[in-house]
Amino acid sequence: MIQGQCLCGAVRYQYHGEIENSILCYCSHCQQAQGSIAGWNSPIEQSKFELISGKEQLKEYFHTVNKARVFCQNCASPLYSYRKDLPDVIRLRLGTVTAGEIPAPTEEFFLEHKPKFIELR
C-alpha cells in the first residue's frame, strides 16, 4: 500500500495497490505546474485511490479542456491529475508519497526540454 499527503498534511491519501511505473515528464507544463525541472508521476487505478482526509481542501485547475491538475488549496501541493477521457486513471504526483515503494523512473517524456545536466542510470 502507498500512503501520501500534501505539504501541510490537510490532504491524506492511500493507494491500495503498487506503483508499477515511475515517469519523469520534462514538458513545459509539468515544469511550470511543479515549479521544478520535471513532473514525477505514475498512472494509477482511480478505483484503488482513497482520500483519507482533506477532500474539501482539493482544488482543480483545467489547463486544457480535458485535463485537471488537482492540488491542495491550502499549501498548493500538486497531488494528482486526471483526464476526462480516461476516467479510470489518475496520475499521482510521486513527490507526495510518504510510505510505500516507488520504483526508479524508467520513462522520460519531452526530452527536448530536459536539462542537459540530468542523467538517469
mmCIF file with all atom_site columns, N, CA and C in Angstrom, residues 3 8 18 22 24 36 53-54 56 68 70 75 79 86-87 91 96-97 115 117:
data_model
loop_
_atom_site.group_PDB
_atom_site.id
_atom_site.type_symbol
_atom_site.label_atom_id
_atom_site.label_alt_id
_atom_site.label_comp_id
_atom_site.label_asym_id
_atom_site.label_entity_id
_atom_site.label_seq_id
_atom_site.pdbx_PDB_ins_code
_atom_site.Cartn_x
_atom_site.Cartn_y
_atom_site.Cartn_z
_atom_site.occupancy
_atom_site.B_iso_or_equiv
_atom_site.pdbx_formal_charge
_atom_site.auth_seq_id
_atom_site.auth_comp_id
_atom_site.auth_asym_id
_atom_site.auth_atom_id
_atom_site.pdbx_PDB_model_num
ATOM 1  N N  . GLN A 1 3   ? 1.002   5.407  0.831   1.00 0.00 ? 3   GLN A N  1
ATOM 2  C CA . GLN A 1 3   ? 0.367   6.485  1.573   1.00 0.00 ? 3   GLN A CA 1
ATOM 3  C C  . GLN A 1 3   ? 1.042   7.791  1.177   1.00 0.00 ? 3   GLN A C  1
ATOM 4  N N  . CYS A 1 8   ? 1.101   20.494 3.812   1.00 0.00 ? 8   CYS A N  1
ATOM 5  C CA . CYS A 1 8   ? 0.556   20.905 5.114   1.00 0.00 ? 8   CYS A CA 1
ATOM 6  C C  . CYS A 1 8   ? -0.116  19.761 5.869   1.00 0.00 ? 8   CYS A C  1
ATOM 7  N N  . GLU A 1 18  ? 0.170   -1.146 -5.927  1.00 0.00 ? 18  GLU A N  1
ATOM 8  C CA . GLU A 1 18  ? 1.586   -0.853 -6.012  1.00 0.00 ? 18  GLU A CA 1
ATOM 9  C C  . GLU A 1 18  ? 1.840   0.131  -7.140  1.00 0.00 ? 18  GLU A C  1
ATOM 10 N N  . SER A 1 22  ? 7.131   4.560  -12.966 1.00 0.00 ? 22  SER A N  1
ATOM 11 C CA . SER A 1 22  ? 7.563   5.872  -12.494 1.00 0.00 ? 22  SER A CA 1
ATOM 12 C C  . SER A 1 22  ? 8.078   6.651  -13.699 1.00 0.00 ? 22  SER A C  1
ATOM 13 N N  . LEU A 1 24  ? 9.230   10.472 -15.564 1.00 0.00 ? 24  LEU A N  1
ATOM 14 C CA . LEU A 1 24  ? 9.643   11.870 -15.492 1.00 0.00 ? 24  LEU A CA 1
ATOM 15 C C  . LEU A 1 24  ? 9.173   12.563 -16.763 1.00 0.00 ? 24  LEU A C  1
ATOM 16 N N  . SER A 1 36  ? 9.565   22.927 -11.009 1.00 0.00 ? 36  SER A N  1
ATOM 17 C CA . SER A 1 36  ? 10.768  22.109 -10.958 1.00 0.00 ? 36  SER A CA 1
ATOM 18 C C  . SER A 1 36  ? 11.203  21.741 -12.373 1.00 0.00 ? 36  SER A C  1
ATOM 19 N N  . SER A 1 53  ? -8.396  12.130 4.129   1.00 0.00 ? 53  SER A N  1
ATOM 20 C CA . SER A 1 53  ? -8.854  13.414 4.684   1.00 0.00 ? 53  SER A CA 1
ATOM 21 C C  . SER A 1 53  ? -8.539  14.529 3.699   1.00 0.00 ? 53  SER A C  1
ATOM 22 N N  . GLY A 1 54  ? -9.247  15.631 3.871   1.00 0.00 ? 54  GLY A N  1
ATOM 23 C CA . GLY A 1 54  ? -8.951  16.839 3.121   1.00 0.00 ? 54  GLY A CA 1
ATOM 24 C C  . GLY A 1 54  ? -9.639  17.015 1.794   1.00 0.00 ? 54  GLY A C  1
ATOM 25 N N  . GLU A 1 56  ? -12.238 18.504 1.070   1.00 0.00 ? 56  GLU A N  1
ATOM 26 C CA . GLU A 1 56  ? -12.701 19.895 0.947   1.00 0.00 ? 56  GLU A CA 1
ATOM 27 C C  . GLU A 1 56  ? -11.550 20.863 0.644   1.00 0.00 ? 56  GLU A C  1
ATOM 28 N N  . ALA A 1 68  ? -7.393  17.909 -15.741 1.00 0.00 ? 68  ALA A N  1
ATOM 29 C CA . ALA A 1 68  ? -7.430  18.659 -14.482 1.00 0.00 ? 68  ALA A CA 1
ATOM 30 C C  . ALA A 1 68  ? -6.189  18.339 -13.666 1.00 0.00 ? 68  ALA A C  1
ATOM 31 N N  . VAL A 1 70  ? -4.927  18.585 -9.844  1.00 0.00 ? 70  VAL A N  1
ATOM 32 C CA . VAL A 1 70  ? -5.574  18.656 -8.538  1.00 0.00 ? 70  VAL A CA 1
ATOM 33 C C  . VAL A 1 70  ? -4.511  18.934 -7.480  1.00 0.00 ? 70  VAL A C  1
ATOM 34 N N  . CYS A 1 75  ? -1.875  24.593 0.859   1.00 0.00 ? 75  CYS A N  1
ATOM 35 C CA . CYS A 1 75  ? -0.417  24.665 0.712   1.00 0.00 ? 75  CYS A CA 1
ATOM 36 C C  . CYS A 1 75  ? 0.044   24.616 -0.742  1.00 0.00 ? 75  CYS A C  1
ATOM 37 N N  . LEU A 1 79  ? -1.125  17.118 -6.196  1.00 0.00 ? 79  LEU A N  1
ATOM 38 C CA . LEU A 1 79  ? -1.340  15.752 -5.720  1.00 0.00 ? 79  LEU A CA 1
ATOM 39 C C  . LEU A 1 79  ? -1.529  14.758 -6.853  1.00 0.00 ? 79  LEU A C  1
ATOM 40 N N  . LEU A 1 86  ? -10.118 9.654  -19.791 1.00 0.00 ? 86  LEU A N  1
ATOM 41 C CA . LEU A 1 86  ? -9.552  8.450  -19.168 1.00 0.00 ? 86  LEU A CA 1
ATOM 42 C C  . LEU A 1 86  ? -10.038 8.366  -17.711 1.00 0.00 ? 86  LEU A C  1
ATOM 43 N N  . PRO A 1 87  ? -11.318 8.102  -17.504 1.00 0.00 ? 87  PRO A N  1
ATOM 44 C CA . PRO A 1 87  ? -11.908 8.220  -16.161 1.00 0.00 ? 87  PRO A CA 1
ATOM 45 C C  . PRO A 1 87  ? -11.396 7.204  -15.140 1.00 0.00 ? 87  PRO A C  1
ATOM 46 N N  . ARG A 1 91  ? -3.021  10.362 -12.468 1.00 0.00 ? 91  ARG A N  1
ATOM 47 C CA . ARG A 1 91  ? -1.562  10.426 -12.455 1.00 0.00 ? 91  ARG A CA 1
ATOM 48 C C  . ARG A 1 91  ? -1.139  11.003 -11.111 1.00 0.00 ? 91  ARG A C  1
ATOM 49 N N  . THR A 1 96  ? 4.595   13.322 -3.393  1.00 0.00 ? 96  THR A N  1
ATOM 50 C CA . THR A 1 96  ? 3.695   13.392 -2.239  1.00 0.00 ? 96  THR A CA 1
ATOM 51 C C  . THR A 1 96  ? 3.620   12.075 -1.474  1.00 0.00 ? 96  THR A C  1
ATOM 52 N N  . VAL A 1 97  ? 4.264   11.032 -1.988  1.00 0.00 ? 97  VAL A N  1
ATOM 53 C CA . VAL A 1 97  ? 4.237   9.722  -1.335  1.00 0.00 ? 97  VAL A CA 1
ATOM 54 C C  . VAL A 1 97  ? 5.097   9.767  -0.077  1.00 0.00 ? 97  VAL A C  1
ATOM 55 N N  . PRO A 1 115 ? 16.827  19.285 -18.907 1.00 0.00 ? 115 PRO A N  1
ATOM 56 C CA . PRO A 1 115 ? 18.109  19.977 -18.660 1.00 0.00 ? 115 PRO A CA 1
ATOM 57 C C  . PRO A 1 115 ? 19.279  19.033 -18.980 1.00 0.00 ? 115 PRO A C  1
ATOM 58 N N  . PHE A 1 117 ? 22.099  18.617 -17.668 1.00 0.00 ? 117 PHE A N  1
ATOM 59 C CA . PHE A 1 117 ? 22.855  18.056 -16.539 1.00 0.00 ? 117 PHE A CA 1
ATOM 60 C C  . PHE A 1 117 ? 22.154  16.854 -15.893 1.00 0.00 ? 117 PHE A C  1
#
